[in-house]
PDB file of C-alpha atoms in Angstrom:
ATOM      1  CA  UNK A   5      -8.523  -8.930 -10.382  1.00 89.00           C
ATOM      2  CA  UNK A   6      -7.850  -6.239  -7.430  1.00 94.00           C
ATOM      3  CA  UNK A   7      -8.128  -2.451  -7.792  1.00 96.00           C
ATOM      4  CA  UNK A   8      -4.851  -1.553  -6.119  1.00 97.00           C
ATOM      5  CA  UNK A   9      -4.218   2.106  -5.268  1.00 97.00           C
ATOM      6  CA  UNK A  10       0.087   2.867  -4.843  1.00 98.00           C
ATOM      7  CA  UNK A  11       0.796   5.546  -3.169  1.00 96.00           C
ATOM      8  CA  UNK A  12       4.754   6.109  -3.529  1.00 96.00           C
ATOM      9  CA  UNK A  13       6.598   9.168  -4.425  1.00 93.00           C
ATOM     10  CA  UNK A  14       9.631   7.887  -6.419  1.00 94.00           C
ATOM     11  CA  UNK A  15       8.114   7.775 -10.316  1.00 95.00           C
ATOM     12  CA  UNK A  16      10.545   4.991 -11.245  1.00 95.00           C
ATOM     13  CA  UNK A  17       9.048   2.508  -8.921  1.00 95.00           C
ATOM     14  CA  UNK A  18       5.457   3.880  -9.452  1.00 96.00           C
ATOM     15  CA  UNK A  19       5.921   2.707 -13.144  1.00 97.00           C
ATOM     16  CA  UNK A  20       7.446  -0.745 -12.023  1.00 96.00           C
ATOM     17  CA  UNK A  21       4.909  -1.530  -9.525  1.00 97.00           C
ATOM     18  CA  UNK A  22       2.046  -0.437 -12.570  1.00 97.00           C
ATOM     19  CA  UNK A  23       3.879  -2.937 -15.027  1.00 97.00           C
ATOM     20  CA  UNK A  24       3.865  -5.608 -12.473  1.00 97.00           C
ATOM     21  CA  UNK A  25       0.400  -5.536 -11.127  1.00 98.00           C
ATOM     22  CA  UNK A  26      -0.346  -5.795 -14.890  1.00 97.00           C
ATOM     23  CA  UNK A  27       1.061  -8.957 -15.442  1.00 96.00           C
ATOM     24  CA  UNK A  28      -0.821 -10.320 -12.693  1.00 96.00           C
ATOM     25  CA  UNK A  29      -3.870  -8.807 -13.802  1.00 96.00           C
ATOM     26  CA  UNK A  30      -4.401  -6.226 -11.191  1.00 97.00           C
ATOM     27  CA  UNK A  31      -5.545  -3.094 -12.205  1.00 97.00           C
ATOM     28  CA  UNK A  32      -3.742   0.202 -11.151  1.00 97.00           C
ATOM     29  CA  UNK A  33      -6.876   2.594 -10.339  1.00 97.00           C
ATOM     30  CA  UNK A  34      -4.583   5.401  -8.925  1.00 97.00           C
ATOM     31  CA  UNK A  35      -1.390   6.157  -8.009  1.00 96.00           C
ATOM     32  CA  UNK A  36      -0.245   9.302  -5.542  1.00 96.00           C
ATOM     33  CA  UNK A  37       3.307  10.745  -4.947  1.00 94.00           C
ATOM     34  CA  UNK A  38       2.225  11.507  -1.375  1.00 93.00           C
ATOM     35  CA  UNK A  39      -0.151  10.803   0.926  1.00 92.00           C
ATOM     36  CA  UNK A  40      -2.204  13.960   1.060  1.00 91.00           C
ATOM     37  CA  UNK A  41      -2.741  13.427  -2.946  1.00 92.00           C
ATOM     38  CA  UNK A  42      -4.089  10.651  -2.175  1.00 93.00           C
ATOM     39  CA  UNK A  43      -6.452  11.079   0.194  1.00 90.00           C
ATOM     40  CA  UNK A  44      -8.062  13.639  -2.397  1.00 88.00           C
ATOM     41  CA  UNK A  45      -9.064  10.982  -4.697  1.00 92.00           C
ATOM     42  CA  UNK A  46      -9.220   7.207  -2.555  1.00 90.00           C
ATOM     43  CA  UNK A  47     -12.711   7.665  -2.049  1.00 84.00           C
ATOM     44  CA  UNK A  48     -14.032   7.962  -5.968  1.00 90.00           C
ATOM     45  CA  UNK A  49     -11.774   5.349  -6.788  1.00 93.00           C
ATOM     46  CA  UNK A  50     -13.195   2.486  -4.246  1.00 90.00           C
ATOM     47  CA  UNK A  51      -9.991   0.358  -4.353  1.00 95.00           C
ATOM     48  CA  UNK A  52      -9.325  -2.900  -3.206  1.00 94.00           C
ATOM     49  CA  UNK A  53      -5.949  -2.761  -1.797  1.00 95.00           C
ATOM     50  CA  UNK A  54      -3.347   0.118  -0.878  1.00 95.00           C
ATOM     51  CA  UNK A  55       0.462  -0.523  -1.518  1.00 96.00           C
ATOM     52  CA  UNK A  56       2.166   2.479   0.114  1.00 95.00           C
ATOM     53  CA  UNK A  57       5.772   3.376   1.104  1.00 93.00           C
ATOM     54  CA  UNK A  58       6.349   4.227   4.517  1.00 89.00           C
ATOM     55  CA  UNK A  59       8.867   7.193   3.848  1.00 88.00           C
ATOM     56  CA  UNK A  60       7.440   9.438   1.576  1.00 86.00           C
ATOM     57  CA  UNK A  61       7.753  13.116   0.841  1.00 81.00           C
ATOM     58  CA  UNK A  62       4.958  14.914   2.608  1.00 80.00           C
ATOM     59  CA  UNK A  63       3.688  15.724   6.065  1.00 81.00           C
ATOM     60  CA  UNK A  64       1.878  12.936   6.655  1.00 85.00           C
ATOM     61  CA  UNK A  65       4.088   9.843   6.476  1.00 86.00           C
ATOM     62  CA  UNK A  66       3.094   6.432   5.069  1.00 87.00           C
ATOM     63  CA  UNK A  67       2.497   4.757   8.627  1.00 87.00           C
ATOM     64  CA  UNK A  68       0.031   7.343   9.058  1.00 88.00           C
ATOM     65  CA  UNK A  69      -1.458   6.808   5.578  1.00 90.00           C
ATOM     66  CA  UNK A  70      -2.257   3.129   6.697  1.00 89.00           C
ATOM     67  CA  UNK A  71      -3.143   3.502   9.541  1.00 87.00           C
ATOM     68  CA  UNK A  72      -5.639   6.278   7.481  1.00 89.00           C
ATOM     69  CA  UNK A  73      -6.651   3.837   5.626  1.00 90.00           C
ATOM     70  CA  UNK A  74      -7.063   0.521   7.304  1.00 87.00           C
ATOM     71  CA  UNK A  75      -9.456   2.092  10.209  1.00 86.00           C
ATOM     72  CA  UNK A  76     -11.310   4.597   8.390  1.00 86.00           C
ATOM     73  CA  UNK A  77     -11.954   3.172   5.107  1.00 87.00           C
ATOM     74  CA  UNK A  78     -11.708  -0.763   6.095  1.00 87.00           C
ATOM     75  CA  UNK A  79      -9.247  -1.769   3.162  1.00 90.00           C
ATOM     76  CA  UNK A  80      -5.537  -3.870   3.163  1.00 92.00           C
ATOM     77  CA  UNK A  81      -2.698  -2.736   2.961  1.00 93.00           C
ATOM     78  CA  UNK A  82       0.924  -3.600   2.045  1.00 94.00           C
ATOM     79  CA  UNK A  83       3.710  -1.390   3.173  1.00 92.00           C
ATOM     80  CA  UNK A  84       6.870  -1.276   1.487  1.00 93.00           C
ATOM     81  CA  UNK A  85       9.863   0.091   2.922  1.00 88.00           C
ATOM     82  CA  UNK A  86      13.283   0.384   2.672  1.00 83.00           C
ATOM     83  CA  UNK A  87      13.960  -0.027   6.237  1.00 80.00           C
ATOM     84  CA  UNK A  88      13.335  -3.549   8.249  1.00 72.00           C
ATOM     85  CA  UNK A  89       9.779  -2.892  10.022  1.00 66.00           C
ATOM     86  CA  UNK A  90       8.998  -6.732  11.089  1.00 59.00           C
ATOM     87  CA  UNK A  91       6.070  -5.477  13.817  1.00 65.00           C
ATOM     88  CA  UNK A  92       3.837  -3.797  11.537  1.00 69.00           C
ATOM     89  CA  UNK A  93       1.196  -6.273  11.581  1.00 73.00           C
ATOM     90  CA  UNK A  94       0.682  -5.912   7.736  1.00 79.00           C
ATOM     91  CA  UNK A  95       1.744  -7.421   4.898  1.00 83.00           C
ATOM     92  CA  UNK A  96       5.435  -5.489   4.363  1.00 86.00           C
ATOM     93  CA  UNK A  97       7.914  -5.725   1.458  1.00 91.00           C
ATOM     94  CA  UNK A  98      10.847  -4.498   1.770  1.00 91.00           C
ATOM     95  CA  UNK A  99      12.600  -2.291  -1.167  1.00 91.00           C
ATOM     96  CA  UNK A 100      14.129  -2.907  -3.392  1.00 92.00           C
ATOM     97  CA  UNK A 101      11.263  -4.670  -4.497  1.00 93.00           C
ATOM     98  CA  UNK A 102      11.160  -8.766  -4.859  1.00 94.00           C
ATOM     99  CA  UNK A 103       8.332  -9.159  -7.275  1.00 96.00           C
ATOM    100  CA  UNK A 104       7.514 -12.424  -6.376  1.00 96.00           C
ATOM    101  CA  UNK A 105       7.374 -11.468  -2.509  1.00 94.00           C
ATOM    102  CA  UNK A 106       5.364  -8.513  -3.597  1.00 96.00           C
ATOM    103  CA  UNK A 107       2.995 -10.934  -5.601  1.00 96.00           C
ATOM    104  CA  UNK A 108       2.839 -12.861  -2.103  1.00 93.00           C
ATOM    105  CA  UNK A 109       2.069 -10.217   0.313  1.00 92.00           C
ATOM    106  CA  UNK A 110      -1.093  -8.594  -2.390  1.00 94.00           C
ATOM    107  CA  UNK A 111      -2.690 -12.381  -2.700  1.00 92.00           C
ATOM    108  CA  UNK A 112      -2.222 -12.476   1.497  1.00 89.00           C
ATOM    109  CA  UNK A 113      -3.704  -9.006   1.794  1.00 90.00           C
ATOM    110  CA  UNK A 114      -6.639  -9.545  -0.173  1.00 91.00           C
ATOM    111  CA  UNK A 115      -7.564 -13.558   0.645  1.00 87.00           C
ATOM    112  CA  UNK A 116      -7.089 -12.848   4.728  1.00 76.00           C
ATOM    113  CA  UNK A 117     -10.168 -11.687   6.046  1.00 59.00           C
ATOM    114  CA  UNK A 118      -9.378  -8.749   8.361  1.00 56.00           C
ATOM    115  CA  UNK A 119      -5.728  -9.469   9.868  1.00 51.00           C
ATOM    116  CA  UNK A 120      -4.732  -5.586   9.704  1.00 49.00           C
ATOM    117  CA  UNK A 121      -7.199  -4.688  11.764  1.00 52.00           C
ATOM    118  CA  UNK A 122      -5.027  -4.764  14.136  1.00 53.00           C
ATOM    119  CA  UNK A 123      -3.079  -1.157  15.028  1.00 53.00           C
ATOM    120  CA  UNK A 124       0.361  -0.472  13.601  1.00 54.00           C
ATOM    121  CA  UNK A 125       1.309   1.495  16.809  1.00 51.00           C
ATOM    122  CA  UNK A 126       1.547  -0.146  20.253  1.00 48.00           C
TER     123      UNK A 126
END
């Protein structure tokens, strides 16, 4: 079981993506609507994984937010979009949301040992 951390600023698919990590046992230790919110909390949570849209509501977008997260604080990340973004060299889902895609790109987040380390910018 992964700690997963969503940060994603429609509420409808926050509560999807909470019911479906549930079901394949994944706990949902915090959720943010943007990713300033989140950055006030990540680091007392310790999560495992981040799933975070890449257009959200704030001033930082969700690019930045991985990018945030992947070189200071050393954890995956899968990036969900509703926009085709086939160079980010993360695990990516595109909305609406496939669950079983989803499912995929968690379990390749968390079993590959470092392969975002890469930037998301050239």
């Amino acid at each position: 079981m992964a700690g997963v951390f969503i940060v994603e600023d429609d509420t409808s698919v926050q509560m999807v993506l909470k019911i479906a990590l549930r079901t394949i046992n994944h706990e949902v230790v915090g959720v943010a609507a943007n990713a300033e919110e989140a950055k006030d909390v990540i680091l007392s949570l310790n999560p495992d994984l981040f799933l975070i849209d890449v257009c959200l509501k704030s001033y930082t977008s969700g690019i930045d937010m991985a990018e945030y997260v992947i070189e200071k604080l050393g954890i995956p990340v899968v990036v969900m979009s509703g926009d085709d973004h086939p160079t980010l060299p993360v695990p990516f889902v595109l909305k609406p949301i496939c669950l079983p895609h989803l499912f995929a790109m968690i379990d390749r987040a968390l079993e590959t040992p470092r392969f975002w380390d890469q930037p998301l910018r050239s």
